Coordinates of C-alpha atoms in Angstrom, one line a residue:
M18 CA 37.2 -4.5 -45.3
F19 CA 40.3 -4.6 -43.2
G20 CA 40.2 -5.0 -39.4
E21 CA 36.5 -5.8 -39.2
R22 CA 36.9 -6.9 -35.6
Y23 CA 38.6 -3.6 -34.6
F24 CA 35.9 -1.5 -36.3
A25 CA 33.1 -3.6 -34.8
T26 CA 34.6 -3.0 -31.3
R27 CA 35.1 0.7 -32.1
Q28 CA 31.5 1.0 -33.4
K29 CA 30.1 -0.6 -30.2
L30 CA 32.2 1.6 -28.1
G31 CA 31.1 4.7 -30.1
A32 CA 27.5 3.7 -29.6
V33 CA 28.0 3.3 -25.8
V34 CA 29.7 6.7 -25.7
H35 CA 26.8 8.3 -27.7
D36 CA 24.2 6.7 -25.4
A37 CA 26.1 7.6 -22.3
R38 CA 26.3 11.3 -23.4
E39 CA 22.6 11.3 -24.2
L40 CA 21.8 9.7 -20.8
A41 CA 24.0 12.3 -19.1
R42 CA 22.2 15.1 -20.9
N43 CA 18.8 13.8 -19.9
L44 CA 19.9 13.6 -16.3
G45 CA 21.6 17.0 -16.3
V46 CA 25.1 15.5 -15.6
E47 CA 28.0 17.5 -16.8
L48 CA 30.7 15.3 -18.4
N49 CA 33.7 17.6 -18.7
G50 CA 36.1 16.6 -21.5
F51 CA 33.6 14.1 -22.8
S52 CA 31.9 16.2 -25.5
E53 CA 31.8 15.3 -29.2
E54 CA 34.5 18.0 -29.8
S55 CA 36.9 16.6 -27.2
E56 CA 40.3 15.4 -28.3
L57 CA 39.6 12.0 -26.8
L58 CA 36.5 11.3 -28.7
Q59 CA 37.8 12.8 -31.9
G60 CA 40.8 10.4 -31.6
L61 CA 38.3 7.5 -31.5
E62 CA 37.0 8.4 -34.9
N63 CA 40.3 9.2 -36.5
P64 CA 40.8 7.1 -39.7
F65 CA 43.8 4.8 -40.1
L66 CA 46.6 6.5 -42.1
F67 CA 48.3 4.4 -44.7
V68 CA 51.4 5.8 -46.3
V69 CA 52.4 4.2 -49.6
S70 CA 56.0 5.0 -50.6
G71 CA 58.5 3.8 -53.2
E72 CA 60.3 4.9 -56.2
V73 CA 58.6 6.5 -59.2
N74 CA 56.6 4.0 -61.3
A75 CA 57.1 1.3 -58.7
G76 CA 53.3 0.6 -58.9
K77 CA 52.1 2.4 -55.8
S78 CA 48.9 3.7 -57.4
T79 CA 48.1 0.3 -58.8
L80 CA 48.6 -1.2 -55.4
I81 CA 46.2 1.2 -53.8
N82 CA 43.6 0.7 -56.4
G83 CA 43.9 -3.1 -56.0
L84 CA 43.5 -2.8 -52.2
F85 CA 40.3 -0.9 -52.3
G86 CA 38.8 -2.0 -55.6
E87 CA 38.4 1.6 -56.8
E88 CA 40.1 3.6 -59.5
L89 CA 41.2 5.9 -56.7
C90 CA 44.7 6.8 -58.1
S91 CA 45.6 7.5 -61.7
V92 CA 47.9 4.9 -63.3
N93 CA 50.2 5.6 -66.3
V94 CA 53.5 4.5 -67.8
L95 CA 54.8 7.9 -67.1
P96 CA 55.1 9.2 -63.5
E97 CA 51.5 10.1 -62.7
T98 CA 51.8 11.3 -59.1
Q99 CA 53.5 14.7 -59.2
R100 CA 52.4 15.7 -55.7
V101 CA 51.9 14.1 -52.4
L102 CA 48.2 13.1 -52.5
W103 CA 46.2 12.7 -49.3
Y104 CA 43.0 10.8 -50.0
R105 CA 40.2 11.5 -47.4
Y106 CA 36.4 11.1 -47.2
G107 CA 34.2 13.9 -48.3
E108 CA 30.5 14.1 -49.2
D109 CA 31.4 15.9 -52.4
E110 CA 34.3 15.0 -54.6
H111 CA 36.8 17.9 -54.7
D112 CA 40.5 18.6 -54.4
D113 CA 42.2 21.1 -52.1
E114 CA 45.7 22.4 -52.9
I115 CA 47.4 22.8 -49.5
T116 CA 50.8 23.6 -51.0
E117 CA 52.4 23.4 -54.4
I118 CA 53.4 19.8 -53.6
L119 CA 50.6 18.6 -51.2
E120 CA 47.1 18.1 -52.3
E121 CA 44.1 16.8 -50.3
R122 CA 41.6 14.8 -52.4
Y123 CA 38.1 14.2 -50.9
R124 CA 36.1 11.4 -52.4
P125 CA 32.6 10.0 -51.3
I126 CA 34.0 6.5 -50.9
E127 CA 33.0 4.7 -47.8
F128 CA 36.3 3.0 -47.0
L129 CA 37.9 6.5 -46.8
R130 CA 35.8 7.1 -43.6
D131 CA 38.1 4.6 -41.8
F132 CA 41.2 4.7 -44.0
N133 CA 43.2 7.7 -45.3
I134 CA 45.7 7.0 -48.0
V135 CA 48.9 9.1 -48.6
D136 CA 50.2 8.4 -52.1
T137 CA 53.7 9.7 -52.5
P138 CA 55.4 10.8 -55.8
G139 CA 58.4 8.5 -55.2
T140 CA 61.5 8.4 -53.0
N141 CA 63.6 9.3 -56.1
S142 CA 61.3 12.2 -57.1
V143 CA 63.2 15.3 -58.4
V144 CA 60.6 17.7 -57.0
R145 CA 62.0 19.6 -54.0
G146 CA 60.0 19.1 -50.9
H147 CA 58.4 15.7 -51.7
Q148 CA 60.6 13.8 -49.4
A149 CA 60.2 16.3 -46.5
I150 CA 56.3 16.0 -46.7
T151 CA 56.5 12.3 -47.0
E152 CA 58.7 12.2 -43.9
S153 CA 56.2 14.3 -41.9
F154 CA 53.5 11.6 -42.3
L155 CA 55.7 8.7 -41.0
P156 CA 55.4 9.4 -37.3
V157 CA 51.6 9.5 -37.4
A158 CA 51.1 6.7 -39.9
D159 CA 49.5 3.4 -38.8
L160 CA 51.1 1.5 -41.7
V161 CA 53.8 2.3 -44.2
L162 CA 53.9 0.2 -47.3
F163 CA 57.1 0.4 -49.3
V164 CA 56.5 -0.7 -52.9
F165 CA 59.2 -2.2 -55.0
P166 CA 59.0 -3.1 -58.7
V167 CA 59.8 -6.8 -59.3
S168 CA 62.0 -5.6 -62.2
N169 CA 64.4 -3.7 -59.9
P170 CA 63.7 -3.9 -56.1
W171 CA 67.2 -2.6 -55.3
G172 CA 66.6 1.1 -56.0
A173 CA 69.1 3.1 -53.8
A174 CA 66.7 6.0 -53.1
T175 CA 64.1 3.8 -51.4
W176 CA 66.7 1.8 -49.3
D177 CA 68.5 5.0 -48.3
F178 CA 65.1 6.5 -47.2
I179 CA 64.4 3.4 -45.1
A180 CA 67.8 3.5 -43.5
R181 CA 67.3 7.1 -42.3
F182 CA 64.1 6.4 -40.4
P183 CA 64.4 3.0 -38.7
E184 CA 62.8 4.1 -35.4
E185 CA 59.8 5.9 -37.1
L186 CA 59.1 2.7 -39.2
R187 CA 59.6 0.1 -36.5
G188 CA 56.6 -2.1 -36.1
K189 CA 54.5 -0.5 -38.8
V190 CA 56.2 -1.2 -42.1
A191 CA 55.8 -3.8 -44.8
F192 CA 57.4 -4.4 -48.2
V193 CA 55.3 -5.0 -51.2
L194 CA 56.9 -6.5 -54.3
Q195 CA 54.7 -5.4 -57.3
Q196 CA 54.1 -7.2 -60.6
K197 CA 54.6 -10.7 -59.3
D198 CA 53.0 -12.0 -62.4
L199 CA 56.2 -11.2 -64.3
R200 CA 58.3 -13.7 -62.3
D201 CA 57.9 -17.3 -61.3
D202 CA 57.7 -18.4 -57.7
N203 CA 61.3 -19.5 -57.3
E204 CA 62.6 -16.1 -58.5
L205 CA 60.1 -14.3 -56.2
A206 CA 61.3 -16.4 -53.2
I207 CA 64.9 -15.5 -53.9
I208 CA 64.1 -11.8 -54.4
M209 CA 62.0 -11.6 -51.2
E210 CA 64.7 -13.3 -49.1
H211 CA 67.3 -10.8 -50.3
M212 CA 64.9 -8.0 -49.4
R213 CA 64.5 -9.3 -45.9
E214 CA 68.3 -9.6 -45.5
L215 CA 68.8 -6.0 -46.7
A216 CA 66.0 -4.8 -44.4
R217 CA 67.8 -6.3 -41.4
Q218 CA 70.9 -4.4 -42.4
K219 CA 69.1 -1.1 -43.0
M220 CA 66.5 -1.2 -40.2
G221 CA 67.6 -3.8 -37.7
E222 CA 64.4 -5.8 -38.1
T223 CA 62.8 -8.0 -40.8
P224 CA 59.4 -6.6 -42.0
D225 CA 56.8 -8.7 -43.7
V226 CA 57.3 -9.0 -47.5
F227 CA 54.5 -9.6 -49.9
A228 CA 54.6 -10.4 -53.6
V229 CA 51.5 -9.1 -55.3
S230 CA 50.0 -8.1 -58.6
G231 CA 47.8 -5.0 -58.4
K232 CA 46.6 -5.5 -61.9
Q233 CA 45.3 -9.0 -61.2
A234 CA 43.7 -7.8 -58.0
M235 CA 41.7 -5.1 -59.8
Q236 CA 40.7 -7.6 -62.5
A237 CA 39.4 -10.0 -59.8
K238 CA 37.5 -7.4 -57.9
L239 CA 35.9 -5.7 -60.9
R240 CA 34.7 -8.8 -62.6
R241 CA 31.1 -10.0 -62.0
P242 CA 31.0 -12.6 -60.6
F243 CA 34.1 -12.2 -58.5
E244 CA 37.0 -14.0 -60.0
D245 CA 38.4 -16.0 -57.0
K246 CA 41.2 -17.8 -58.9
I247 CA 42.8 -14.6 -60.2
W248 CA 42.3 -13.0 -56.7
K249 CA 44.2 -15.7 -55.0
S250 CA 46.9 -15.6 -57.7
S251 CA 47.3 -11.8 -57.1
G252 CA 48.8 -12.3 -53.6
Y253 CA 46.4 -9.8 -52.1
P254 CA 44.6 -12.2 -49.7
E255 CA 47.9 -12.5 -47.7
L256 CA 48.5 -8.7 -47.8
E257 CA 44.9 -7.9 -46.7
A258 CA 45.1 -10.4 -43.9
F259 CA 48.3 -8.7 -42.7
I260 CA 46.7 -5.2 -42.9
S261 CA 43.7 -6.5 -40.9
R262 CA 46.1 -7.8 -38.2
I263 CA 47.8 -4.4 -38.1
V264 CA 44.5 -2.6 -37.8
T265 CA 43.2 -4.9 -35.1
S266 CA 46.4 -5.1 -33.0
S267 CA 47.6 -1.5 -33.4
P268 CA 48.9 -0.6 -30.0
S269 CA 48.2 3.1 -30.4
R270 CA 44.7 2.5 -31.7
R271 CA 43.9 0.0 -28.9
Q272 CA 45.2 2.5 -26.4
V273 CA 42.8 5.0 -27.7
L274 CA 40.0 2.5 -27.3
R275 CA 41.1 1.8 -23.7
D276 CA 41.3 5.5 -23.0
V277 CA 37.8 6.1 -24.3
R278 CA 36.6 3.0 -22.4
D279 CA 38.1 4.4 -19.2
A280 CA 36.6 7.8 -19.8
T281 CA 33.2 6.2 -20.5
S282 CA 33.5 4.1 -17.4
R283 CA 34.1 7.3 -15.4
A284 CA 31.2 9.0 -17.1
L285 CA 28.9 6.0 -16.2
R286 CA 30.0 6.2 -12.6
R287 CA 29.0 9.9 -12.5
I288 CA 25.7 9.0 -14.2
E289 CA 25.2 6.2 -11.7
D290 CA 25.8 8.6 -8.8
Q291 CA 23.3 11.0 -10.2
I292 CA 20.7 8.2 -10.7
D293 CA 21.3 7.0 -7.1
S294 CA 21.1 10.5 -5.8
S295 CA 17.8 11.1 -7.7
S296 CA 16.4 7.8 -6.4
R297 CA 17.4 8.7 -2.8
T298 CA 15.8 12.1 -3.3
V299 CA 12.6 10.6 -4.5
E300 CA 12.6 8.1 -1.6
R301 CA 13.2 10.9 0.9
K302 CA 10.4 12.9 -0.6
T303 CA 8.1 9.9 -0.6
R304 CA 8.8 9.4 3.1
V305 CA 8.0 13.0 3.8
L306 CA 4.7 12.6 1.9
R307 CA 4.0 9.4 3.8
D308 CA 4.6 11.2 7.1
L309 CA 2.1 13.9 6.1
E310 CA -0.5 11.3 5.1
N311 CA 0.0 9.6 8.5
E312 CA -0.6 12.9 10.1
I313 CA -4.0 13.0 8.4
D314 CA -4.8 9.5 9.6
H315 CA -3.9 10.5 13.2
Q316 CA -6.1 13.6 12.8
R317 CA -9.0 11.4 11.6
D318 CA -8.4 8.8 14.4
A319 CA -8.2 11.6 17.0
Y320 CA -11.4 13.1 15.7
G321 CA -13.1 9.7 15.8
S322 CA -12.0 9.0 19.4
E323 CA -14.5 11.7 20.5
F324 CA -17.3 9.8 18.7
E325 CA -19.0 8.4 21.8
E326 CA -19.7 11.9 23.0
K327 CA -21.0 12.9 19.6
L328 CA -23.1 9.7 19.5
Q329 CA -24.8 10.7 22.7
A330 CA -25.4 14.2 21.2
L331 CA -27.1 12.6 18.2
G332 CA -29.4 10.6 20.5
G333 CA -30.1 13.7 22.5
V334 CA -31.2 15.5 19.4
F335 CA -33.5 12.7 18.6
V336 CA -35.1 12.8 22.0
A337 CA -35.4 16.5 22.0
E338 CA -37.1 16.6 18.6
G339 CA -39.2 13.6 19.7
E340 CA -40.6 15.6 22.6
K341 CA -41.8 18.1 20.1
S342 CA -43.7 15.4 18.2
L343 CA -45.4 14.4 21.5
D344 CA -47.2 17.8 21.5
L345 CA -48.6 17.0 18.1
L346 CA -49.7 13.6 19.3
R347 CA -51.4 15.1 22.4
K348 CA -53.5 17.3 20.1
R349 CA -54.4 14.3 18.0
V350 CA -55.6 12.2 20.9
A351 CA -57.7 15.0 22.5
L352 CA -61.4 14.3 22.9
W353 CA -62.8 16.0 19.9
P354 CA -60.0 14.9 17.4
S355 CA -60.4 11.4 18.8
L356 CA -64.2 11.5 18.2
L357 CA -63.6 12.7 14.6
S358 CA -61.1 10.0 14.0
L359 CA -63.9 7.4 14.5
F360 CA -65.6 8.6 11.4
R361 CA -62.7 9.5 9.0
R362 CA -59.1 8.3 8.1
D363 CA -56.6 9.3 10.8
E364 CA -53.5 10.8 9.2
S365 CA -51.9 11.5 12.6
P366 CA -49.1 8.8 12.3
A367 CA -48.0 10.1 8.9
E368 CA -48.1 13.7 10.1
I369 CA -46.1 12.9 13.2
E370 CA -43.5 11.0 11.2
R371 CA -43.2 13.8 8.7
S372 CA -42.9 16.3 11.5
L373 CA -40.3 14.3 13.4
S374 CA -38.3 13.7 10.2
S375 CA -38.4 17.3 9.3
T376 CA -37.4 18.6 12.6
L377 CA -34.7 16.0 13.0
E378 CA -33.4 16.8 9.5
G379 CA -33.1 20.4 10.4
A380 CA -31.6 19.8 13.8
I381 CA -29.1 17.2 12.6
G382 CA -28.2 19.5 9.7
E383 CA -27.6 22.4 12.0
M384 CA -25.6 20.2 14.3
T385 CA -23.4 18.8 11.4
E386 CA -22.9 22.4 10.1
G387 CA -20.9 22.9 13.3
E388 CA -19.2 19.5 12.8
A389 CA -18.3 20.3 9.2
E390 CA -16.9 23.7 10.2
E391 CA -14.8 22.0 12.8
L392 CA -13.5 19.5 10.2
R393 CA -12.7 22.4 7.9
K394 CA -10.8 24.2 10.6
L395 CA -9.0 21.0 11.5
C396 CA -7.9 20.3 7.9
G397 CA -7.1 24.0 7.3
K398 CA -4.8 24.1 10.4
H399 CA -3.1 20.9 9.2
W400 CA -2.6 22.4 5.7
E401 CA -1.1 25.6 7.1
H402 CA 2.1 23.7 8.2
T403 CA 1.8 21.0 5.5
A404 CA 1.9 23.3 2.4
P405 CA 5.3 24.8 3.4
R406 CA 6.8 21.3 3.9
I407 CA 5.6 20.2 0.5
K408 CA 7.3 23.3 -1.0
E409 CA 10.5 23.0 1.0
E410 CA 11.0 19.3 1.5
I411 CA 9.3 17.8 -1.5
E412 CA 10.2 20.8 -3.7
L413 CA 6.8 21.0 -5.4
D414 CA 4.2 23.7 -5.5
P415 CA 1.5 22.8 -3.0
P416 CA -1.9 22.1 -4.6
K417 CA -4.6 24.8 -4.2
V418 CA -7.6 24.5 -1.8
D419 CA -11.1 25.8 -2.8
G420 CA -11.2 26.6 -6.4
G421 CA -8.1 24.5 -7.0
D422 CA -7.5 20.8 -6.6
V423 CA -9.9 20.3 -3.7
N424 CA -13.2 22.1 -3.1
Q425 CA -13.5 22.0 0.7
S426 CA -16.7 24.1 0.6
G427 CA -18.3 21.5 -1.5
A428 CA -17.1 18.7 0.8
R429 CA -18.6 20.5 3.7
E430 CA -22.0 20.9 2.1
H431 CA -22.0 17.3 1.0
F432 CA -21.3 16.2 4.6
V433 CA -24.2 18.3 5.9
R434 CA -26.6 17.1 3.3
R435 CA -25.6 13.5 3.8
M436 CA -26.2 13.7 7.6
A437 CA -29.6 15.5 7.1
R438 CA -30.7 12.8 4.6
A439 CA -29.5 10.1 6.9
A440 CA -31.6 11.5 9.8
R441 CA -34.8 11.4 7.7
Q442 CA -34.1 7.9 6.6
S443 CA -33.3 6.7 10.1
V444 CA -36.7 7.9 11.3
V445 CA -38.4 5.8 8.6
K446 CA -36.2 2.8 9.6
L447 CA -37.4 3.1 13.2
K448 CA -40.9 2.3 12.0
L449 CA -42.5 4.6 14.6
R450 CA -45.3 5.4 12.1
G451 CA -46.4 1.7 11.9
L452 CA -46.3 1.2 15.6
L453 CA -48.2 4.3 16.3
E454 CA -50.9 3.4 13.7
M455 CA -51.3 0.0 15.5
Q456 CA -51.8 1.7 18.8
L457 CA -54.2 4.3 17.4
D458 CA -56.2 1.6 15.7
S459 CA -56.5 -0.4 18.9
R460 CA -57.6 2.7 20.8
R461 CA -60.0 3.6 18.1
S462 CA -61.6 0.2 18.3
V463 CA -62.2 0.5 22.0
L464 CA -63.7 4.0 21.7
Q465 CA -65.9 2.9 18.8
R466 CA -67.4 0.2 21.1
F467 CA -68.2 2.9 23.7
V468 CA -69.8 5.1 21.1
V469 CA -71.8 2.2 19.6
G470 CA -73.0 1.1 23.1
T471 CA -74.0 4.7 24.0
L472 CA -76.0 5.2 20.8
V473 CA -77.7 1.8 21.1
S474 CA -78.7 2.6 24.7
L475 CA -80.1 6.0 23.7
S476 CA -82.0 4.3 20.8
I477 CA -83.6 1.7 23.2
G478 CA -84.5 4.4 25.7
G479 CA -86.2 6.5 23.0
A480 CA -88.1 3.4 21.8
L481 CA -89.2 2.5 25.3
G482 CA -90.3 6.1 26.0
A483 CA -92.3 6.2 22.8
A484 CA -94.1 3.0 24.0
G485 CA -95.0 4.6 27.3
L486 CA -92.6 2.4 29.3
H487 CA -91.0 5.4 31.0
P488 CA -89.3 3.7 33.9
Y489 CA -87.5 1.4 31.4
S490 CA -86.9 4.3 29.1
W491 CA -85.1 6.3 31.8
L492 CA -83.1 3.3 32.8
A493 CA -81.8 2.9 29.2
V494 CA -81.0 6.6 28.9
S495 CA -79.1 6.5 32.2
F496 CA -77.1 3.5 30.9
A497 CA -76.3 5.4 27.8
I498 CA -75.1 8.4 29.9
V499 CA -72.9 6.1 32.0
L500 CA -71.4 4.5 28.8
G501 CA -70.7 7.9 27.3
T502 CA -69.1 9.1 30.4
L503 CA -66.9 6.0 30.6
G504 CA -66.0 6.5 26.9
V505 CA -64.9 10.0 27.6
V506 CA -62.8 8.8 30.5
Q507 CA -61.4 6.0 28.4
A508 CA -60.5 8.4 25.6
Q509 CA -58.7 10.8 27.9
W510 CA -56.9 7.9 29.8
S511 CA -56.0 6.0 26.7
G512 CA -54.8 9.2 25.0
A513 CA -52.5 10.0 27.9
E514 CA -51.3 6.4 27.9
L515 CA -50.6 6.6 24.2
V516 CA -48.6 9.8 24.6
K517 CA -46.7 8.2 27.5
W518 CA -46.0 5.1 25.4
F519 CA -44.8 7.1 22.5
G520 CA -42.6 9.1 24.7
E521 CA -41.1 5.9 26.1
R522 CA -40.7 4.6 22.6
I523 CA -38.8 7.8 21.6
Q524 CA -36.5 7.3 24.6
R525 CA -35.9 3.6 23.8
S526 CA -35.3 4.5 20.1
Q527 CA -32.6 7.1 20.6
E528 CA -29.8 4.5 20.8
A529 CA -31.0 2.8 17.7
F530 CA -31.3 6.2 15.9
A531 CA -27.8 7.1 17.0
D532 CA -26.5 3.8 15.9
M533 CA -28.1 4.1 12.4
L534 CA -26.8 7.7 12.1
S535 CA -23.4 6.8 13.4
S536 CA -22.4 4.7 10.4
E537 CA -23.3 7.6 8.1
Y538 CA -21.4 10.0 10.4
R539 CA -18.3 7.8 10.3
E540 CA -18.5 7.5 6.5
G541 CA -19.1 11.2 6.2
V542 CA -16.0 12.1 8.3
R543 CA -14.0 9.5 6.3
D544 CA -15.1 10.9 3.0
Y545 CA -14.3 14.4 4.2
F546 CA -10.7 13.4 5.0
K547 CA -10.5 11.5 1.7
E548 CA -11.5 14.7 -0.1
Y549 CA -8.8 16.5 1.9
A550 CA -6.3 13.8 1.1
V551 CA -6.8 14.3 -2.6
L552 CA -4.4 17.3 -2.1
F553 CA -1.6 14.8 -1.6
E554 CA -2.6 12.6 -4.6
K555 CA -1.2 15.3 -7.0
V556 CA 2.1 15.3 -5.1
R557 CA 2.2 11.5 -5.1
R558 CA 1.5 11.5 -8.9
E559 CA 4.5 13.9 -9.5
L560 CA 6.7 11.7 -7.3
L561 CA 5.6 8.5 -9.1
K562 CA 6.2 10.3 -12.5
T563 CA 9.7 11.1 -11.4
K564 CA 10.3 7.6 -10.1
A565 CA 8.9 6.2 -13.4
E566 CA 11.4 8.4 -15.3
I567 CA 14.3 7.1 -13.2
K568 CA 13.5 3.4 -13.8
P569 CA 14.1 3.3 -17.6
R570 CA 17.3 5.4 -17.1
Q571 CA 18.5 2.9 -14.6
E572 CA 17.8 0.1 -17.0
E573 CA 19.6 2.1 -19.8
W574 CA 22.6 2.5 -17.5
N575 CA 22.6 -1.2 -16.7
E576 CA 22.6 -2.0 -20.4
L577 CA 25.5 0.5 -21.1
F578 CA 27.4 -0.9 -18.2
L579 CA 27.1 -4.5 -19.5
E580 CA 28.0 -3.4 -23.0
L581 CA 31.1 -1.6 -21.7
K582 CA 32.1 -4.7 -19.8
A583 CA 31.7 -6.8 -22.9
I584 CA 34.0 -4.3 -24.8
E585 CA 36.5 -4.6 -21.9
Q586 CA 36.6 -8.3 -22.5
E587 CA 37.3 -7.7 -26.2
L588 CA 40.1 -5.3 -25.4

C-alpha cells in the first residue's frame, strides 16, 4: 500500500497517544484538548483524500480500480459516473445520497480506512453542479489526479479547469495518461512532453506525468500468481511510487504529525510532573512514618534506661520471697521434724523450691502487671498524637487498637505470663534445691551418728544392768544421756546454721536471679513494642503498595518518552 513509512510512523504515534492517554487516566491527570474527540487527534486519523478528475470516459474509474486492485468503480463504454462519488470506509456496504449529484459510498475495504477516493463525473459533464462540487474538494485534497485518454489528451474542458485553479493544485497534482497500451513508447514520450509544456502555460509549473494502462494493472493484480511482467508494462509501479512519495512527504500531513507529537510531548510532561509529585508525596509520607517509628525506638530506649532500677527491684522481690521460704526451712529443721527426717525421705528441699517458685511467680506477675500497665499507657499516649498525624500527614485511616489491627490487651497478658514463667524457671536454674539437699543430707548424717551412739550406749547400759554390773551400767546410761543432749544441741545449732546459710545463699543469688530474669524482661519489653509497632506495618504496606504502583507507571512513561523521541527522529 502507498506511503507505508508514513503510516508506520502515524501508527506508532497513535499508539503512543493512546498509551499516554491511558497512563494519564490511571494517574488522574486531566489532558485538556487531548481527548479522542479532539480536533487534533481526529486530524491524525483523517484518511488521505484523492480526487480523480478528467473528461467523461477518460478512464478515471479504470485508473482507480487498477490502483487498489478492487472493482471499486463501475466501468462502461458509456459514461458510468453520473454523480460525484465519494468512496469511504464503512463496516457495512451502503450508499448515502447527500444531494442529487453527490453520493457517499461506504465499502468494507481496508485501504479506504486510510484513503478516500472522489470519483468525478468529468470536467465536460453536462450535469449542472458537478463542477462546483468537484471544485469544493480541491482545497482539502492531498492529491489530484487528472486523467487524460491517450486518444485525445487535449480536451479543452479539462485544461480550462486546470487553468482556473493553479494555486489550489500547486504541489499536489499529477497527470495520468490512460490506455498507454494503445500507443508505442515514442508516441507516448511526445504526447507527455506536450502535456508538460501545456501545463507550464496553464499552471506555471510542470507536474509529474505518468502513462499507464489501468486494464493491464487490474489483470496483473487479479491473476494468481501475480503477473509481474504485465504489472511493469502497465506503468503503475512508477505511479504508485509517486503516490507513496506524496503520502510520505505531504507537508500538511507531516505538520499534523508534528502537532500531535508536540501535544503528546506536553501531555507526557504533565504526566511526568504528576509521577514526580506522587513520588515526592510517597517519600514525604515515608519520612513521616520513619519519624513516628523512630519515636517508638526512643520511647523503648528511654524505658530501657530505667532498667537498672527495675533490675534491683527484681532482686529485691527475690530476697523478699526468699525470706518467706526461710520460715518453712526453720520449721523443717526443728527438733522433731529433724528426728523424723532420720527415718523417712525428706521432701523439704522440693517443698521449699515449689514454695519459692510459687511465691516468686505470683510476686513477679504482680510486679509486671504494673509494668505492663505502664507500657500500655506509654504506647497509648504515643498513639494519641500519632494517629492524627497518620490521618493528616500520611492521609490514611489510622489502624485500630484492641479489637483491630493490634490487641494490646493480649500483648499485656502475654508479657505478664512470660515474666511469671521466667521467674519459676529462674528458681530452678539457681539449683537451690540441689544445694539444700546436700546440706540437709550432711546434717542428717551427723545427727544419725548421735542417735546411733545414744541408742548403742543405752543398749550397753541395759545389758550391764541385767548382768548386775550396776556401776558400769549407770556409766553407759550417763554416756547415752550426754550423747543425746549433744545431739539435740547439734540439731538446733546445725538447723540455725543451715537457715543462716540458706539466707545468705538467697542474698547471693538475687543478682543471678535478676540477671536471668533481665533477659526475659528485655525481650518482653521489646516484644511489647514490636506488637505496638505492628500498627505502623499496615501504613507501611499501603505506602509500599502506592510506591509499587508508581514504578511501572514511571517505566511506562520512560518507554513512551523514548518512543516519542524515536518518532521525532523520523519526522
